[in-house]
Amino acid sequence: MNRREYNKVVVTYSENVFRYAFKWTRNEQDSKDLVQDVFGKLWEFRKKVEFKSAKPWLFTCMHNALVNFSKKKSVVEHILDVNAKMPIMYQPNYALKDLLQKSLAQLSDVQRSIVILRDSEGYSYEEIGDILELSESQVKVYLFRARKKVKEQLKDLSELVA
């Protein structure tokens, strides 16, 4: 990949990669730092990464960065941090978002990534498989199980709140 292609990749995918990171971390600064790290790695490996395979490479790299990041910091800490920055009265659907974040935090790293990539970012099963190095059928199974788990947790959590 040459400099021009690298710049095109940055312009084309930086917002998508940031959204993916932010939905995982719920912290803008941490997400920006992770995006910068991932694009820095892309620059380092630009001679090995082909232009047409940059998108799955970026999301695979970001997924790995997020897994490492979550090992260092607890997801609950980030949820509390984000909510502490904004008064509850200004948070639309606060209770629902809080329940959803808590249930997503209970998923495995792979399940959480699949749910975010499919349901929030709109990626195809094939694209998710490329990013996470899974088969399409594995992605579908993980997604089915993750959605089922989230539904059960939301039901249980909503009963506790009610």
PDB file of C-alpha atoms in Angstrom:
ATOM      1  CA  MET A   1       0.000   0.000   0.000  1.00  0.00           C
ATOM      2  CA  ASN A   2       1.436   3.360  -0.946  1.00  0.00           C
ATOM      3  CA  ARG A   3       0.986   6.705   0.845  1.00  0.00           C
ATOM      4  CA  ARG A   4      -1.978   7.747  -1.335  1.00  0.00           C
ATOM      5  CA  GLU A   5      -3.807   4.473  -0.679  1.00  0.00           C
ATOM      6  CA  TYR A   6      -3.043   4.716   3.045  1.00  0.00           C
ATOM      7  CA  ASN A   7      -4.523   8.232   3.163  1.00  0.00           C
ATOM      8  CA  LYS A   8      -7.616   7.011   1.318  1.00  0.00           C
ATOM      9  CA  VAL A   9      -8.026   4.199   3.856  1.00  0.00           C
ATOM     10  CA  VAL A  10      -7.740   6.693   6.728  1.00  0.00           C
ATOM     11  CA  VAL A  11     -10.375   8.992   5.207  1.00  0.00           C
ATOM     12  CA  THR A  12     -12.686   6.113   4.304  1.00  0.00           C
ATOM     13  CA  TYR A  13     -12.576   4.030   7.490  1.00  0.00           C
ATOM     14  CA  SER A  14     -11.457   6.198  10.418  1.00  0.00           C
ATOM     15  CA  GLU A  15     -15.010   7.118  11.435  1.00  0.00           C
ATOM     16  CA  ASN A  16     -16.202   3.488  11.245  1.00  0.00           C
ATOM     17  CA  VAL A  17     -13.232   2.238  13.251  1.00  0.00           C
ATOM     18  CA  PHE A  18     -13.812   4.983  15.840  1.00  0.00           C
ATOM     19  CA  ARG A  19     -17.523   4.087  16.177  1.00  0.00           C
ATOM     20  CA  TYR A  20     -16.616   0.436  16.687  1.00  0.00           C
ATOM     21  CA  ALA A  21     -14.106   1.357  19.389  1.00  0.00           C
ATOM     22  CA  PHE A  22     -16.467   3.814  21.075  1.00  0.00           C
ATOM     23  CA  LYS A  23     -19.329   1.326  21.240  1.00  0.00           C
ATOM     24  CA  TRP A  24     -16.972  -1.030  23.017  1.00  0.00           C
ATOM     25  CA  THR A  25     -15.177   1.379  25.363  1.00  0.00           C
ATOM     26  CA  ARG A  26     -17.887   4.061  25.816  1.00  0.00           C
ATOM     27  CA  ASN A  27     -15.051   6.542  26.243  1.00  0.00           C
ATOM     28  CA  GLU A  28     -14.209   9.060  23.522  1.00  0.00           C
ATOM     29  CA  GLN A  29     -10.577   9.646  24.450  1.00  0.00           C
ATOM     30  CA  ASP A  30      -9.761   5.952  24.833  1.00  0.00           C
ATOM     31  CA  SER A  31     -11.427   5.303  21.476  1.00  0.00           C
ATOM     32  CA  LYS A  32      -9.422   8.047  19.773  1.00  0.00           C
ATOM     33  CA  ASP A  33      -6.208   6.648  21.260  1.00  0.00           C
ATOM     34  CA  LEU A  34      -7.034   3.140  20.060  1.00  0.00           C
ATOM     35  CA  VAL A  35      -7.881   4.409  16.562  1.00  0.00           C
ATOM     36  CA  GLN A  36      -4.592   6.269  16.413  1.00  0.00           C
ATOM     37  CA  ASP A  37      -2.724   3.132  17.506  1.00  0.00           C
ATOM     38  CA  VAL A  38      -4.476   0.997  14.893  1.00  0.00           C
ATOM     39  CA  PHE A  39      -3.769   3.423  12.059  1.00  0.00           C
ATOM     40  CA  GLY A  40      -0.181   3.677  13.290  1.00  0.00           C
ATOM     41  CA  LYS A  41       0.104  -0.100  12.986  1.00  0.00           C
ATOM     42  CA  LEU A  42      -1.404   0.065   9.513  1.00  0.00           C
ATOM     43  CA  TRP A  43       1.289   2.577   8.547  1.00  0.00           C
ATOM     44  CA  GLU A  44       3.976   0.261   9.935  1.00  0.00           C
ATOM     45  CA  PHE A  45       2.611  -2.713   8.003  1.00  0.00           C
ATOM     46  CA  ARG A  46       1.492  -0.810   4.891  1.00  0.00           C
ATOM     47  CA  LYS A  47       3.916  -2.722   2.673  1.00  0.00           C
ATOM     48  CA  LYS A  48       2.391  -6.036   3.807  1.00  0.00           C
ATOM     49  CA  VAL A  49      -1.283  -4.968   3.756  1.00  0.00           C
ATOM     50  CA  GLU A  50      -2.964  -4.751   0.375  1.00  0.00           C
ATOM     51  CA  PHE A  51      -5.250  -1.797  -0.254  1.00  0.00           C
ATOM     52  CA  LYS A  52      -8.307  -3.978  -0.914  1.00  0.00           C
ATOM     53  CA  SER A  53      -7.836  -5.937   2.330  1.00  0.00           C
ATOM     54  CA  ALA A  54      -7.291  -2.865   4.525  1.00  0.00           C
ATOM     55  CA  LYS A  55     -10.835  -2.801   5.953  1.00  0.00           C
ATOM     56  CA  PRO A  56     -10.831  -6.314   7.456  1.00  0.00           C
ATOM     57  CA  TRP A  57      -7.225  -5.795   8.568  1.00  0.00           C
ATOM     58  CA  LEU A  58      -8.198  -2.584  10.410  1.00  0.00           C
ATOM     59  CA  PHE A  59     -11.164  -4.145  12.168  1.00  0.00           C
ATOM     60  CA  THR A  60      -9.198  -7.251  13.108  1.00  0.00           C
ATOM     61  CA  CYS A  61      -6.458  -5.065  14.526  1.00  0.00           C
ATOM     62  CA  MET A  62      -9.033  -2.923  16.390  1.00  0.00           C
ATOM     63  CA  HIS A  63     -10.750  -6.009  17.766  1.00  0.00           C
ATOM     64  CA  ASN A  64      -7.438  -7.265  19.139  1.00  0.00           C
ATOM     65  CA  ALA A  65      -6.661  -3.818  20.560  1.00  0.00           C
ATOM     66  CA  LEU A  66     -10.079  -3.721  22.251  1.00  0.00           C
ATOM     67  CA  VAL A  67      -9.623  -7.164  23.767  1.00  0.00           C
ATOM     68  CA  ASN A  68      -6.266  -6.097  25.183  1.00  0.00           C
ATOM     69  CA  PHE A  69      -7.753  -2.801  26.337  1.00  0.00           C
ATOM     70  CA  SER A  70     -10.631  -4.497  28.151  1.00  0.00           C
ATOM     71  CA  LYS A  71      -8.179  -6.731  29.976  1.00  0.00           C
ATOM     72  CA  LYS A  72      -6.545  -3.597  31.367  1.00  0.00           C
ATOM     73  CA  LYS A  73      -9.698  -1.724  32.295  1.00  0.00           C
ATOM     74  CA  SER A  74     -13.006  -3.018  33.496  1.00  0.00           C
ATOM     75  CA  VAL A  75     -16.011  -2.420  31.254  1.00  0.00           C
ATOM     76  CA  VAL A  76     -18.097  -1.429  34.256  1.00  0.00           C
ATOM     77  CA  GLU A  77     -15.592   1.331  35.062  1.00  0.00           C
ATOM     78  CA  HIS A  78     -16.106   2.799  31.593  1.00  0.00           C
ATOM     79  CA  ILE A  79     -19.895   2.628  31.767  1.00  0.00           C
ATOM     80  CA  LEU A  80     -19.859   4.471  35.090  1.00  0.00           C
ATOM     81  CA  ASP A  81     -17.353   7.006  33.735  1.00  0.00           C
ATOM     82  CA  VAL A  82     -19.478   7.831  30.678  1.00  0.00           C
ATOM     83  CA  ASN A  83     -22.651   8.136  32.721  1.00  0.00           C
ATOM     84  CA  ALA A  84     -20.919  10.312  35.320  1.00  0.00           C
ATOM     85  CA  LYS A  85     -20.010  12.866  32.651  1.00  0.00           C
ATOM     86  CA  MET A  86     -23.616  13.532  31.669  1.00  0.00           C
ATOM     87  CA  PRO A  87     -26.444  14.333  34.100  1.00  0.00           C
ATOM     88  CA  ILE A  88     -29.136  11.659  34.020  1.00  0.00           C
ATOM     89  CA  MET A  89     -31.861  14.156  33.068  1.00  0.00           C
ATOM     90  CA  TYR A  90     -30.025  14.828  29.771  1.00  0.00           C
ATOM     91  CA  GLN A  91     -29.583  11.180  28.892  1.00  0.00           C
ATOM     92  CA  PRO A  92     -32.370  10.004  26.584  1.00  0.00           C
ATOM     93  CA  ASN A  93     -33.525   6.473  27.349  1.00  0.00           C
ATOM     94  CA  TYR A  94     -30.957   6.332  30.148  1.00  0.00           C
ATOM     95  CA  ALA A  95     -32.404   3.259  31.854  1.00  0.00           C
ATOM     96  CA  LEU A  96     -32.668   1.269  28.621  1.00  0.00           C
ATOM     97  CA  LYS A  97     -29.157   2.216  27.498  1.00  0.00           C
ATOM     98  CA  ASP A  98     -27.797   1.337  30.931  1.00  0.00           C
ATOM     99  CA  LEU A  99     -29.495  -2.071  30.885  1.00  0.00           C
ATOM    100  CA  LEU A 100     -28.248  -2.735  27.361  1.00  0.00           C
ATOM    101  CA  GLN A 101     -24.669  -1.748  28.241  1.00  0.00           C
ATOM    102  CA  LYS A 102     -24.724  -3.978  31.303  1.00  0.00           C
ATOM    103  CA  SER A 103     -25.991  -6.927  29.290  1.00  0.00           C
ATOM    104  CA  LEU A 104     -23.423  -6.344  26.505  1.00  0.00           C
ATOM    105  CA  ALA A 105     -20.687  -6.219  29.136  1.00  0.00           C
ATOM    106  CA  GLN A 106     -21.624  -9.771  30.150  1.00  0.00           C
ATOM    107  CA  LEU A 107     -20.938 -11.148  26.654  1.00  0.00           C
ATOM    108  CA  SER A 108     -17.616 -12.630  25.640  1.00  0.00           C
ATOM    109  CA  ASP A 109     -15.279 -10.361  23.688  1.00  0.00           C
ATOM    110  CA  VAL A 110     -16.096 -12.148  20.431  1.00  0.00           C
ATOM    111  CA  GLN A 111     -19.857 -12.046  21.004  1.00  0.00           C
ATOM    112  CA  ARG A 112     -19.748  -8.349  21.916  1.00  0.00           C
ATOM    113  CA  SER A 113     -17.747  -7.539  18.791  1.00  0.00           C
ATOM    114  CA  ILE A 114     -20.128  -9.490  16.573  1.00  0.00           C
ATOM    115  CA  VAL A 115     -23.200  -7.769  18.037  1.00  0.00           C
ATOM    116  CA  ILE A 116     -21.644  -4.322  17.622  1.00  0.00           C
ATOM    117  CA  LEU A 117     -20.363  -4.987  14.100  1.00  0.00           C
ATOM    118  CA  ARG A 118     -23.627  -6.536  12.885  1.00  0.00           C
ATOM    119  CA  ASP A 119     -26.345  -4.634  14.744  1.00  0.00           C
ATOM    120  CA  SER A 120     -24.711  -1.225  15.163  1.00  0.00           C
ATOM    121  CA  GLU A 121     -22.339  -0.999  12.207  1.00  0.00           C
ATOM    122  CA  GLY A 122     -24.294  -3.107   9.705  1.00  0.00           C
ATOM    123  CA  TYR A 123     -21.466  -5.374   8.566  1.00  0.00           C
ATOM    124  CA  SER A 124     -22.294  -8.600   6.728  1.00  0.00           C
ATOM    125  CA  TYR A 125     -21.624 -12.013   8.220  1.00  0.00           C
ATOM    126  CA  GLU A 126     -18.821 -12.473   5.706  1.00  0.00           C
ATOM    127  CA  GLU A 127     -17.173  -9.152   6.641  1.00  0.00           C
ATOM    128  CA  ILE A 128     -17.416  -9.954  10.344  1.00  0.00           C
ATOM    129  CA  GLY A 129     -15.912 -13.370   9.668  1.00  0.00           C
ATOM    130  CA  ASP A 130     -13.002 -11.742   7.855  1.00  0.00           C
ATOM    131  CA  ILE A 131     -12.461  -9.267  10.682  1.00  0.00           C
ATOM    132  CA  LEU A 132     -12.611 -11.820  13.501  1.00  0.00           C
ATOM    133  CA  GLU A 133     -11.159 -14.724  11.516  1.00  0.00           C
ATOM    134  CA  LEU A 134     -14.290 -16.861  11.870  1.00  0.00           C
ATOM    135  CA  SER A 135     -16.433 -18.696   9.337  1.00  0.00           C
ATOM    136  CA  GLU A 136     -19.783 -17.199   8.348  1.00  0.00           C
ATOM    137  CA  SER A 137     -21.605 -20.004  10.141  1.00  0.00           C
ATOM    138  CA  GLN A 138     -19.592 -19.389  13.325  1.00  0.00           C
ATOM    139  CA  VAL A 139     -20.516 -15.701  13.162  1.00  0.00           C
ATOM    140  CA  LYS A 140     -24.212 -16.589  12.815  1.00  0.00           C
ATOM    141  CA  VAL A 141     -24.071 -19.010  15.755  1.00  0.00           C
ATOM    142  CA  TYR A 142     -22.224 -16.526  17.982  1.00  0.00           C
ATOM    143  CA  LEU A 143     -24.682 -13.773  17.028  1.00  0.00           C
ATOM    144  CA  PHE A 144     -27.713 -15.962  17.701  1.00  0.00           C
ATOM    145  CA  ARG A 145     -26.377 -16.986  21.110  1.00  0.00           C
ATOM    146  CA  ALA A 146     -25.342 -13.431  21.989  1.00  0.00           C
ATOM    147  CA  ARG A 147     -28.757 -11.991  21.087  1.00  0.00           C
ATOM    148  CA  LYS A 148     -30.471 -14.728  23.078  1.00  0.00           C
ATOM    149  CA  LYS A 149     -28.238 -14.007  26.068  1.00  0.00           C
ATOM    150  CA  VAL A 150     -28.862 -10.243  25.823  1.00  0.00           C
ATOM    151  CA  LYS A 151     -32.637 -10.779  25.619  1.00  0.00           C
ATOM    152  CA  GLU A 152     -32.560 -12.997  28.707  1.00  0.00           C
ATOM    153  CA  GLN A 153     -30.386 -10.535  30.614  1.00  0.00           C
ATOM    154  CA  LEU A 154     -32.553  -7.572  29.621  1.00  0.00           C
ATOM    155  CA  LYS A 155     -35.621  -9.447  30.786  1.00  0.00           C
ATOM    156  CA  ASP A 156     -33.957 -10.328  34.104  1.00  0.00           C
ATOM    157  CA  LEU A 157     -32.553  -6.819  34.612  1.00  0.00           C
ATOM    158  CA  SER A 158     -35.821  -5.094  33.722  1.00  0.00           C
ATOM    159  CA  GLU A 159     -37.655  -7.260  36.255  1.00  0.00           C
ATOM    160  CA  LEU A 160     -35.170  -6.180  38.929  1.00  0.00           C
ATOM    161  CA  VAL A 161     -35.659  -2.501  38.073  1.00  0.00           C
ATOM    162  CA  ALA A 162     -39.470  -2.689  37.911  1.00  0.00           C
TER     163      ALA A 162
END
